[in-house]
mmCIF file with all atom_site columns, C-alpha atoms in Angstrom:
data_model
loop_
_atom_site.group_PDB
_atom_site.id
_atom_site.type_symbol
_atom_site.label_atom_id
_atom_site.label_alt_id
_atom_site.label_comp_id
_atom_site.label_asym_id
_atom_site.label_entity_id
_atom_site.label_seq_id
_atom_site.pdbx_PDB_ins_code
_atom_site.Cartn_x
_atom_site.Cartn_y
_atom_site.Cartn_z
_atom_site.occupancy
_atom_site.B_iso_or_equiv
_atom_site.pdbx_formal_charge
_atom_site.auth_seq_id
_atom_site.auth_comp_id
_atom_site.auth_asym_id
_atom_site.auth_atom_id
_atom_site.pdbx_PDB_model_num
ATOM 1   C CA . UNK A 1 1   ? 0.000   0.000  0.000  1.00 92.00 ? 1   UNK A CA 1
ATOM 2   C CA . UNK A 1 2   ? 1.313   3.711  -0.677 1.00 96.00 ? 2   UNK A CA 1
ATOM 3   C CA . UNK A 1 3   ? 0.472   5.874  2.161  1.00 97.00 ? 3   UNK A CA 1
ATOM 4   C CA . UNK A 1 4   ? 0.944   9.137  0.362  1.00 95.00 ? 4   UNK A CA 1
ATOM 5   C CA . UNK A 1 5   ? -1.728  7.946  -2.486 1.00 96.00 ? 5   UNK A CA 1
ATOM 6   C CA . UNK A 1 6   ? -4.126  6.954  0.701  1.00 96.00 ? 6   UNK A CA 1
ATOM 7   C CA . UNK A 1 7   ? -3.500  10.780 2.207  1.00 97.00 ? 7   UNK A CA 1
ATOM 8   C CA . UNK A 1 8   ? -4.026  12.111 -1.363 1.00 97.00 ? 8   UNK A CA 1
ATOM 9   C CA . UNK A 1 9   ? -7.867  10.085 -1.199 1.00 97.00 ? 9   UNK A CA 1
ATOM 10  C CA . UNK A 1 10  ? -8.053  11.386 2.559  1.00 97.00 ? 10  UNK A CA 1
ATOM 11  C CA . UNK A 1 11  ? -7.730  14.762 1.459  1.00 96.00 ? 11  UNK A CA 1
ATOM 12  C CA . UNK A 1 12  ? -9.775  14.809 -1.147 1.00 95.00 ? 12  UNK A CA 1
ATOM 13  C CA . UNK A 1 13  ? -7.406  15.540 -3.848 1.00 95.00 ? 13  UNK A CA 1
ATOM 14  C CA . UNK A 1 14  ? -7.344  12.230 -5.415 1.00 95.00 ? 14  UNK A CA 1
ATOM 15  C CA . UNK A 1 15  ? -10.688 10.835 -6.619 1.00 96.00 ? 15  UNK A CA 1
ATOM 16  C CA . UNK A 1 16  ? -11.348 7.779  -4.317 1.00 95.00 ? 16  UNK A CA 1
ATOM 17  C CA . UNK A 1 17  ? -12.177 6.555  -0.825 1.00 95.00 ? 17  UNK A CA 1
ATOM 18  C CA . UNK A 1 18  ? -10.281 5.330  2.071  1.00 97.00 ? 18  UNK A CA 1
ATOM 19  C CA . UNK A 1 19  ? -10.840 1.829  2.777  1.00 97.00 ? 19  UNK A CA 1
ATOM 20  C CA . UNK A 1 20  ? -10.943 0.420  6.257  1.00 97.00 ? 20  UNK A CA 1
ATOM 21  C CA . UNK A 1 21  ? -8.474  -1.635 5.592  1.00 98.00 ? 21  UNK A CA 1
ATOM 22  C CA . UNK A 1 22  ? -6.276  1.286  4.533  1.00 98.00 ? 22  UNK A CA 1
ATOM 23  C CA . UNK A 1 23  ? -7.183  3.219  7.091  1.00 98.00 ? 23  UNK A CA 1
ATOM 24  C CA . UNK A 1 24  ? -5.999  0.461  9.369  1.00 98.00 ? 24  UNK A CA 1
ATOM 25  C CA . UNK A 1 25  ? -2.537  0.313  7.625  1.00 98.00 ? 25  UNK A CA 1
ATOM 26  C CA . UNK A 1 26  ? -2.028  3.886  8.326  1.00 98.00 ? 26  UNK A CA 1
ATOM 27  C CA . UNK A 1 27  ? -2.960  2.980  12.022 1.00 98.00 ? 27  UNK A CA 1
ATOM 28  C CA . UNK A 1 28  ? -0.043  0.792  11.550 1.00 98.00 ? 28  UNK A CA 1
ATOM 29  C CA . UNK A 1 29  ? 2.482   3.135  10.727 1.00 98.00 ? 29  UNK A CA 1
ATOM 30  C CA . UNK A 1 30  ? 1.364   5.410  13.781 1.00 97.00 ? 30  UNK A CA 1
ATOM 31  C CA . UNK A 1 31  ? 1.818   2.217  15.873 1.00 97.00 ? 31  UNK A CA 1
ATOM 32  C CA . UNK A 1 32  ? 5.144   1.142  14.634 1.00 96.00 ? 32  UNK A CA 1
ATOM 33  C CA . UNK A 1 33  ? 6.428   4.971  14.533 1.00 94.00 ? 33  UNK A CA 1
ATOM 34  C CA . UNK A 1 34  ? 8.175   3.995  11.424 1.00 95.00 ? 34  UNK A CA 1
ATOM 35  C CA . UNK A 1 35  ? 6.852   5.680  7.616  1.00 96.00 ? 35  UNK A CA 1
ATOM 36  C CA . UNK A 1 36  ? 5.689   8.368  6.341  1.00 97.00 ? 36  UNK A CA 1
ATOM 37  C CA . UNK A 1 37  ? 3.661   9.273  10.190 1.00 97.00 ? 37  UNK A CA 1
ATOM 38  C CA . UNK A 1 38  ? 3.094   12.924 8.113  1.00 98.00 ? 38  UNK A CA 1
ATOM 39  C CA . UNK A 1 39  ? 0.568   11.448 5.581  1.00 98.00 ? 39  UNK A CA 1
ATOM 40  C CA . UNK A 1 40  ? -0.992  8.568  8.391  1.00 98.00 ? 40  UNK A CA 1
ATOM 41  C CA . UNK A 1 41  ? -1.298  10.933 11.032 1.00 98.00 ? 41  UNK A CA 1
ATOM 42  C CA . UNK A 1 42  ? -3.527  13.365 8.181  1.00 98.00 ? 42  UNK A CA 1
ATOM 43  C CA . UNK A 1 43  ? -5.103  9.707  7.232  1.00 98.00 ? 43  UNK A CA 1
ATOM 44  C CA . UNK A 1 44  ? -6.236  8.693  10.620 1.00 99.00 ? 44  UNK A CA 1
ATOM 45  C CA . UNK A 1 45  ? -6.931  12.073 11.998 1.00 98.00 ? 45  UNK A CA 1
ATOM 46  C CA . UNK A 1 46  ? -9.197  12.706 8.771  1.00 98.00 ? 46  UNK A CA 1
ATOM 47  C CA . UNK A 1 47  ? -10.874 8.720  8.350  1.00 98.00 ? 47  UNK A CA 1
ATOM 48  C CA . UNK A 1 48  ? -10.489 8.051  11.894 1.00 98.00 ? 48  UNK A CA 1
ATOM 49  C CA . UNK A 1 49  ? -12.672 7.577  15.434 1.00 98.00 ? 49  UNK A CA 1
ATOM 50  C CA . UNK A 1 50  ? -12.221 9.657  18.726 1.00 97.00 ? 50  UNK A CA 1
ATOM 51  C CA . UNK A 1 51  ? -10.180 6.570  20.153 1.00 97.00 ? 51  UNK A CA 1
ATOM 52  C CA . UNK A 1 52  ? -7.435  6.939  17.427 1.00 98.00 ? 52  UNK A CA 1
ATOM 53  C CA . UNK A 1 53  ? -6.755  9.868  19.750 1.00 98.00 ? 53  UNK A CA 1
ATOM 54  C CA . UNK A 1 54  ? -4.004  7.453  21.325 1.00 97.00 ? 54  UNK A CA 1
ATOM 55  C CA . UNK A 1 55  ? -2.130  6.761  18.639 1.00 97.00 ? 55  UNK A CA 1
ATOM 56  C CA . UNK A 1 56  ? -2.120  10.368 17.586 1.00 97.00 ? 56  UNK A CA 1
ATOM 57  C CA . UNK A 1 57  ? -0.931  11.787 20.871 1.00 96.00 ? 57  UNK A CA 1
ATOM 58  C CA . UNK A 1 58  ? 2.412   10.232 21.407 1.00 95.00 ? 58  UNK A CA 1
ATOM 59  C CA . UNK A 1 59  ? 3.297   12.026 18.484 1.00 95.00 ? 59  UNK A CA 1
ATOM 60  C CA . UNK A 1 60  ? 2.659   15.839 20.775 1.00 93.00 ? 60  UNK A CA 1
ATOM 61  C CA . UNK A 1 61  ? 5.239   14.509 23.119 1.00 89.00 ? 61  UNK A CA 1
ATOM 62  C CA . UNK A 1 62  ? 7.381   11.972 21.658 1.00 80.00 ? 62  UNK A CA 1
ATOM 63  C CA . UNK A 1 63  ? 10.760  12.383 20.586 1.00 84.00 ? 63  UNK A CA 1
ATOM 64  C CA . UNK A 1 64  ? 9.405   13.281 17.238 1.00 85.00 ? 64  UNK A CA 1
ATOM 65  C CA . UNK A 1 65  ? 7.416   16.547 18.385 1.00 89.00 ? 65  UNK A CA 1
ATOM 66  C CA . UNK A 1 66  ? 9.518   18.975 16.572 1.00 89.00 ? 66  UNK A CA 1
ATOM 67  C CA . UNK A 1 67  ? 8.841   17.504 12.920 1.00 92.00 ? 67  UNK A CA 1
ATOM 68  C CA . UNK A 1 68  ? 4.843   15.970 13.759 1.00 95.00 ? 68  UNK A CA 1
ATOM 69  C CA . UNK A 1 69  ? 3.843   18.015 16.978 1.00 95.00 ? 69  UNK A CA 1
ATOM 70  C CA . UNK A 1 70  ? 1.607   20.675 14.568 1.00 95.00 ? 70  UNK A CA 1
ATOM 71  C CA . UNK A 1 71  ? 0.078   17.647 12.260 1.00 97.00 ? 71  UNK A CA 1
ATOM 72  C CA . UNK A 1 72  ? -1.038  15.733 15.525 1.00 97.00 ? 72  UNK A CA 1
ATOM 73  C CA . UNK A 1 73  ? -2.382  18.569 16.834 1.00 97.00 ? 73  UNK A CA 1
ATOM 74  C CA . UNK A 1 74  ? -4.288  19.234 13.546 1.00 97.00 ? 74  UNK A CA 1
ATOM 75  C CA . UNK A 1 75  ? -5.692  15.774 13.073 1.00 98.00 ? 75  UNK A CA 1
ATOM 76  C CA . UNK A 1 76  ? -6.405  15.691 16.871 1.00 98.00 ? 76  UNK A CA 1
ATOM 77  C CA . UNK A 1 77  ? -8.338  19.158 17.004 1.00 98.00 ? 77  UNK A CA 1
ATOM 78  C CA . UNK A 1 78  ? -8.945  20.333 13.302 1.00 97.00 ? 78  UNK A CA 1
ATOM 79  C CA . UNK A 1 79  ? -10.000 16.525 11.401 1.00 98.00 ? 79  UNK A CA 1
ATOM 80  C CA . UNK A 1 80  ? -11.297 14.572 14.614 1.00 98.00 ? 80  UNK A CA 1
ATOM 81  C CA . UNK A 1 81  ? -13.369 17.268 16.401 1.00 97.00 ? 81  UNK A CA 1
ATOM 82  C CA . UNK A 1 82  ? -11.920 17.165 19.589 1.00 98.00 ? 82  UNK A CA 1
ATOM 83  C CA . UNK A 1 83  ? -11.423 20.200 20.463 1.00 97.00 ? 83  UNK A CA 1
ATOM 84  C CA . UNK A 1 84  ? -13.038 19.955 23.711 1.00 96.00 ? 84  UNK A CA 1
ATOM 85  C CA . UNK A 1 85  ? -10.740 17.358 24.725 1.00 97.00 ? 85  UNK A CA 1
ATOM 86  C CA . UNK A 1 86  ? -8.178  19.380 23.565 1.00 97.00 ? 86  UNK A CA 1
ATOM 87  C CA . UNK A 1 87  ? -8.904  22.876 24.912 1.00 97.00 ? 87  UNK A CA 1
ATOM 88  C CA . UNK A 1 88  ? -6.641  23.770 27.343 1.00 96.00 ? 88  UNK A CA 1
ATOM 89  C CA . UNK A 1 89  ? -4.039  22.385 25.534 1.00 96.00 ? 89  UNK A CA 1
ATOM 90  C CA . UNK A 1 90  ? -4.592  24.662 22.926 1.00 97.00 ? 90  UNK A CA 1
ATOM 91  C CA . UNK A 1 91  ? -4.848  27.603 25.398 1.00 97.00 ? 91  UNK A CA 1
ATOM 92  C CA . UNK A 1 92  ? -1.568  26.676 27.222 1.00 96.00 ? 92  UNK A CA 1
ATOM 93  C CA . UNK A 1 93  ? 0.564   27.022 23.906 1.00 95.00 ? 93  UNK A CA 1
ATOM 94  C CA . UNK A 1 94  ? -1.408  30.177 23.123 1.00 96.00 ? 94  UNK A CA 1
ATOM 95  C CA . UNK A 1 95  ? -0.940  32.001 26.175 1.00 96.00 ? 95  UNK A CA 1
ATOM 96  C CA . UNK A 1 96  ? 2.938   30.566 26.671 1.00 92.00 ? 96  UNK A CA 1
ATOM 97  C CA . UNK A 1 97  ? 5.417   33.358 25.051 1.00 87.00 ? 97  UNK A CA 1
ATOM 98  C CA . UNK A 1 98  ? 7.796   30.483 23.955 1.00 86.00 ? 98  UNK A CA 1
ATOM 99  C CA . UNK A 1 99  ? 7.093   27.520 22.588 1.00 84.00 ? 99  UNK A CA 1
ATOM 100 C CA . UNK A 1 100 ? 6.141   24.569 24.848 1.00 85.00 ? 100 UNK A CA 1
ATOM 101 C CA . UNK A 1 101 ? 6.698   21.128 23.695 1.00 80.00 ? 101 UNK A CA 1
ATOM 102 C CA . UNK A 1 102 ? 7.632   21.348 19.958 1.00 85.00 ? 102 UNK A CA 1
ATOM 103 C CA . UNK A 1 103 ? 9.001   23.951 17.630 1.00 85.00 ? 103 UNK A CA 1
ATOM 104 C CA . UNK A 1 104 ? 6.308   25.812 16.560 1.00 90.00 ? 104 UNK A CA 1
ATOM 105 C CA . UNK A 1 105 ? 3.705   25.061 18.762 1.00 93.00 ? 105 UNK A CA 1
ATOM 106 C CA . UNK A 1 106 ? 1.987   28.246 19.697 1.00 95.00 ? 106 UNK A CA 1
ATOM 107 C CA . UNK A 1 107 ? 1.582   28.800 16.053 1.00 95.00 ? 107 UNK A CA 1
ATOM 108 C CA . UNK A 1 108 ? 0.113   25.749 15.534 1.00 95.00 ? 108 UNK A CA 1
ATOM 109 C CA . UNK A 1 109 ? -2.215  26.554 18.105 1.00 96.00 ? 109 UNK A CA 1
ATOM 110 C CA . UNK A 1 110 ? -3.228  29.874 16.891 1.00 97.00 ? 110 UNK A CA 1
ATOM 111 C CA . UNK A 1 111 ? -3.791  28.184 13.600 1.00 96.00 ? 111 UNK A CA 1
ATOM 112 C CA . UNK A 1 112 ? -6.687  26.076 15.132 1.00 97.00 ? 112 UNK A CA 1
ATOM 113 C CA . UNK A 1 113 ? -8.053  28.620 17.444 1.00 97.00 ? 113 UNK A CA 1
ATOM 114 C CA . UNK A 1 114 ? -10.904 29.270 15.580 1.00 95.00 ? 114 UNK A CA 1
ATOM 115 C CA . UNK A 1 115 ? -12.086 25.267 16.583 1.00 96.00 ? 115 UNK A CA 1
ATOM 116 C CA . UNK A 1 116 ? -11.477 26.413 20.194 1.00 97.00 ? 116 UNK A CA 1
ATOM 117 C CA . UNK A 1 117 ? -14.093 29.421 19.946 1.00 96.00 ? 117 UNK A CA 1
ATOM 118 C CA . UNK A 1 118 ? -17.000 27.576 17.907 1.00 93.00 ? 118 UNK A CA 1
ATOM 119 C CA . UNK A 1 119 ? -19.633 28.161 20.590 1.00 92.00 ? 119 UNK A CA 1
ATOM 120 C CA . UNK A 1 120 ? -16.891 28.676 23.463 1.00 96.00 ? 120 UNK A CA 1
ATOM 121 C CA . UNK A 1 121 ? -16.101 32.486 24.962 1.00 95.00 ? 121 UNK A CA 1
ATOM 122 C CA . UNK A 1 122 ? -12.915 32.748 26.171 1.00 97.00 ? 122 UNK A CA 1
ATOM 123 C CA . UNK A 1 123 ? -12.702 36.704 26.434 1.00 97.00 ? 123 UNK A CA 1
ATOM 124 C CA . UNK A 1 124 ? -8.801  36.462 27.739 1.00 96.00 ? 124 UNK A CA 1
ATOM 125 C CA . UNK A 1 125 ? -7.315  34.109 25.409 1.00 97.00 ? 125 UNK A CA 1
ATOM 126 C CA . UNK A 1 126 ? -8.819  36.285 22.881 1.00 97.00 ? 126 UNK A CA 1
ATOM 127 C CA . UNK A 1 127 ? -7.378  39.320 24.296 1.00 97.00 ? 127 UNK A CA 1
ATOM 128 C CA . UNK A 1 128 ? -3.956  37.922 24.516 1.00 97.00 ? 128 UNK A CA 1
ATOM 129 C CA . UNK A 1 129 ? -4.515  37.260 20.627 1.00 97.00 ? 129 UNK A CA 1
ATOM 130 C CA . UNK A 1 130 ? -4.806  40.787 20.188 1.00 96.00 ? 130 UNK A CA 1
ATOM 131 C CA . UNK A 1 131 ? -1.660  41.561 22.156 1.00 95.00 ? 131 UNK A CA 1
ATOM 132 C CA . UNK A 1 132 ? 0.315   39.249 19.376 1.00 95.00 ? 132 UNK A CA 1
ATOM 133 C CA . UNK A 1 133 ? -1.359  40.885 17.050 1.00 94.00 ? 133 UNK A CA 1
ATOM 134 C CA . UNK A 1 134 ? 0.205   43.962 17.979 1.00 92.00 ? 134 UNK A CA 1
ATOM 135 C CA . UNK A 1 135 ? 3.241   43.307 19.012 1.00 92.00 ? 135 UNK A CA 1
ATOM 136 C CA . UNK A 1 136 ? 5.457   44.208 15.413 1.00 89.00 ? 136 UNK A CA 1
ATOM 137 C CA . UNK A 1 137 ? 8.004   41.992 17.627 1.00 92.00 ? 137 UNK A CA 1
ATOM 138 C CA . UNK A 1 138 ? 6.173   38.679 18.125 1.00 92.00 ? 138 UNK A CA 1
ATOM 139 C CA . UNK A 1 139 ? 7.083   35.971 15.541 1.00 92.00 ? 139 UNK A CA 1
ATOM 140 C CA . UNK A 1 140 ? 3.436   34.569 15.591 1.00 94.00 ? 140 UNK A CA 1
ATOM 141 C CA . UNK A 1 141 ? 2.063   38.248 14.600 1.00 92.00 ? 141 UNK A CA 1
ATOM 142 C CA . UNK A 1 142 ? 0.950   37.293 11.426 1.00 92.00 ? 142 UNK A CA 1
ATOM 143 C CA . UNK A 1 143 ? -0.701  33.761 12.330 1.00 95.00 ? 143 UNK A CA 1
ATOM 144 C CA . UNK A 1 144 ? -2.304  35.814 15.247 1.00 96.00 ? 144 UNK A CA 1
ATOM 145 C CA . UNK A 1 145 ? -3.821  38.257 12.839 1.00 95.00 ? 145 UNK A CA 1
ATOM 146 C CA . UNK A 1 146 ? -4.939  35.539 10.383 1.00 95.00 ? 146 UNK A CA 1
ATOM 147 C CA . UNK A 1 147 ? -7.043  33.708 13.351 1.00 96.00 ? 147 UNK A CA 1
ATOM 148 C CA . UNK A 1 148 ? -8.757  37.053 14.700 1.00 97.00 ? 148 UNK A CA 1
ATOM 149 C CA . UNK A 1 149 ? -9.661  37.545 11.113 1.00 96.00 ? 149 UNK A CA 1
ATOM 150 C CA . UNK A 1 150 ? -11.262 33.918 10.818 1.00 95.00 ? 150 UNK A CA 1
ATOM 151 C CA . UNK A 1 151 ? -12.632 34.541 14.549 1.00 96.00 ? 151 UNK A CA 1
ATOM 152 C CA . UNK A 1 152 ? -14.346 37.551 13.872 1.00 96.00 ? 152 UNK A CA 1
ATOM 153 C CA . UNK A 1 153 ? -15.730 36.879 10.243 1.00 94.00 ? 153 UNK A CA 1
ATOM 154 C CA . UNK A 1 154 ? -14.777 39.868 8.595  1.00 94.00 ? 154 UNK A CA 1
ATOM 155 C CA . UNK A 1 155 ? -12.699 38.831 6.049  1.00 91.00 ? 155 UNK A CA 1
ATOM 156 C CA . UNK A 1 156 ? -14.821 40.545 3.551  1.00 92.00 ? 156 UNK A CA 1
ATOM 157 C CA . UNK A 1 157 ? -14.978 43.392 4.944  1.00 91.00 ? 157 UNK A CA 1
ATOM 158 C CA . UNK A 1 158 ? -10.475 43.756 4.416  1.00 86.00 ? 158 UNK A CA 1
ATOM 159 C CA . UNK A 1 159 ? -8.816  45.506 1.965  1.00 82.00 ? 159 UNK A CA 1
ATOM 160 C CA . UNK A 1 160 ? -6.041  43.248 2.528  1.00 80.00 ? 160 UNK A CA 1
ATOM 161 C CA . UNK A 1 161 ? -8.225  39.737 3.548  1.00 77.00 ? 161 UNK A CA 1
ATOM 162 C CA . UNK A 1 162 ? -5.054  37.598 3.833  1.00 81.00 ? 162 UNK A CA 1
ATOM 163 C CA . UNK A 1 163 ? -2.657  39.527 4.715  1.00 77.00 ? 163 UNK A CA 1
ATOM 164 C CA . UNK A 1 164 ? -0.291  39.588 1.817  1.00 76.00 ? 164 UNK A CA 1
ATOM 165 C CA . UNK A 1 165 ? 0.589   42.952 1.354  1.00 70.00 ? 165 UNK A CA 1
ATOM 166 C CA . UNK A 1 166 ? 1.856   44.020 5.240  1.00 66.00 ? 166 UNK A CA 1
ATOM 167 C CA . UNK A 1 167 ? 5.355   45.179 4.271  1.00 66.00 ? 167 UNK A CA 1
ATOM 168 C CA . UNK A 1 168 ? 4.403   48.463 3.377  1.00 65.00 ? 168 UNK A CA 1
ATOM 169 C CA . UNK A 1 169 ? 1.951   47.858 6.742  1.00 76.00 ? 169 UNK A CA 1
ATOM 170 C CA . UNK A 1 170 ? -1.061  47.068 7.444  1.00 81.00 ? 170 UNK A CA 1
ATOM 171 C CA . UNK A 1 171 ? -4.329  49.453 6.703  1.00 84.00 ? 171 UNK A CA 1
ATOM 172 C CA . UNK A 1 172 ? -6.837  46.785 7.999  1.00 88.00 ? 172 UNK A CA 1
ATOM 173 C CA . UNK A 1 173 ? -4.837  46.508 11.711 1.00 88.00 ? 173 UNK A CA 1
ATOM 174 C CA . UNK A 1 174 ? -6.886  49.449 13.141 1.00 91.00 ? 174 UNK A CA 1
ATOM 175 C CA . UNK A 1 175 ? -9.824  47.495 12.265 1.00 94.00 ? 175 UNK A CA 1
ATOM 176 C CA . UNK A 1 176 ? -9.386  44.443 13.180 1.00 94.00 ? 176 UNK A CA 1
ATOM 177 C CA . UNK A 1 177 ? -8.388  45.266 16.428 1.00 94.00 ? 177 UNK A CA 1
ATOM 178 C CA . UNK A 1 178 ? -11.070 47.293 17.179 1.00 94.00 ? 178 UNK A CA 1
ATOM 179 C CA . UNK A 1 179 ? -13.587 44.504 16.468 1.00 96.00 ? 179 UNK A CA 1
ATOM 180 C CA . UNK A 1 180 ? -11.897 42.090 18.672 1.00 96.00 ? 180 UNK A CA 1
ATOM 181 C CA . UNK A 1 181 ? -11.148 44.657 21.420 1.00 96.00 ? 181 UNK A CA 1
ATOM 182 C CA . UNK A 1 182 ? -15.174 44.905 21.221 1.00 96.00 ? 182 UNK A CA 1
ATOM 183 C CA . UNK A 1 183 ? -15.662 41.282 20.697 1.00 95.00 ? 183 UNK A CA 1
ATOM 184 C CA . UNK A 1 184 ? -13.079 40.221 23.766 1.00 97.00 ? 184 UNK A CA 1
ATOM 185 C CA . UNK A 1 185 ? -13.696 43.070 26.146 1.00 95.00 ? 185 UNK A CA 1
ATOM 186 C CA . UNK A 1 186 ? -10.114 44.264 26.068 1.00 92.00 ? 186 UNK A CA 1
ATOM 187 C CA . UNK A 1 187 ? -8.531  47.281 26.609 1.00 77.00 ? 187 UNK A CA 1
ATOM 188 C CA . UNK A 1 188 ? -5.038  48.727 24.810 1.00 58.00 ? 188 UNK A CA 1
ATOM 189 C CA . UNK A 1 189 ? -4.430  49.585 21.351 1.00 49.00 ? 189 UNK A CA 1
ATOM 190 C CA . UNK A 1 190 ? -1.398  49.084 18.426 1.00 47.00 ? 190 UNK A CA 1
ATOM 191 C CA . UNK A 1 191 ? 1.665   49.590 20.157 1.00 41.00 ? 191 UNK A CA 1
#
């Protein structure tokens, strides 16, 4: 079996189902911690149950974090829904300056922290979003501006939506800020 053809059918990018069978291979490579675990983490996180949760989790605090910590947290959170279980996981990298756990990790969090708000108010987590969103200085800026944006549902209404254009700065900052300053409670402005 090809594991990379399987993710491709996962994704929805190759025309094709998963088969249980396949999905159970992929199981196998999380088991074994030997393949391609990219692609069968993405294949069991996106085909899989709630209990493939434990297979998926070793890889947030194995040896391995650094190069699968953000795909396990995707498949646990983004593809099997549970971000409930996950929640205060999520908000510990957030709220952490430095990374915890693996490279990258508070930027993978903010990159799911839309999940964490779906009919959840968490007025201080979305507050300290706002201060990484203006801090020019923070390396997760960007990723923070990106999630207030997908928080608040006003890409539309952006001159820039996606952010591409920031080096000459950024005209919808003011903006956005003041929407989630009103949608958080918080207090402050740009720095």
């Amino acid at each position: 079996m090809n594991i990379g053809d399987i993710r491709k059918r996962a994704q929805g990018v190759k025309a094709g189902t998963v088969s249980s069978l396949e999905l159970d291979y992929a199981r196998g490579i999380l088991r074994a911690h030997r393949g391609d675990i990219r692609s069968a983490l993405i294949v069991v996180g996106l085909c899989g149950a709630a209990d493939d949760a434990l297979l998926i989790e070793p890889y947030l605090r194995g040896p391995e974090r650094d190069v699968h910590g953000e795909t396990a947290l995707k498949a646990l959170v983004r593809y099997l829904g549970l971000v409930d279980r996950y929640r205060s996981l999520l908000r510990k990298l957030i709220m952490s300056p430095t990374d915890l756990g693996w490279m990258d990790s508070r930027m993978s969090a903010i990159h799911l922290v839309k999940h964490y708000f779906k009919g959840f108010r968490d007025d201080e987590l979305g507050c300290e979003l706002v201060a990484i969103f203006c801090n020019p200085s923070d390396q997760d800026q960007r990723s923070a501006r990106g999630a207030l944006v997908d928080i608040l549902g006003i890409r539309d209404e952006l001159g820039d939506p996606f952010g591409l254009e920031l080096e000459a700065g950024d005209a919808d900052a003011g903006y956005i800020v003041k929407m989630a300053r009103q949608r958080f409670n918080c207090h402050g402005g740009l720095h």
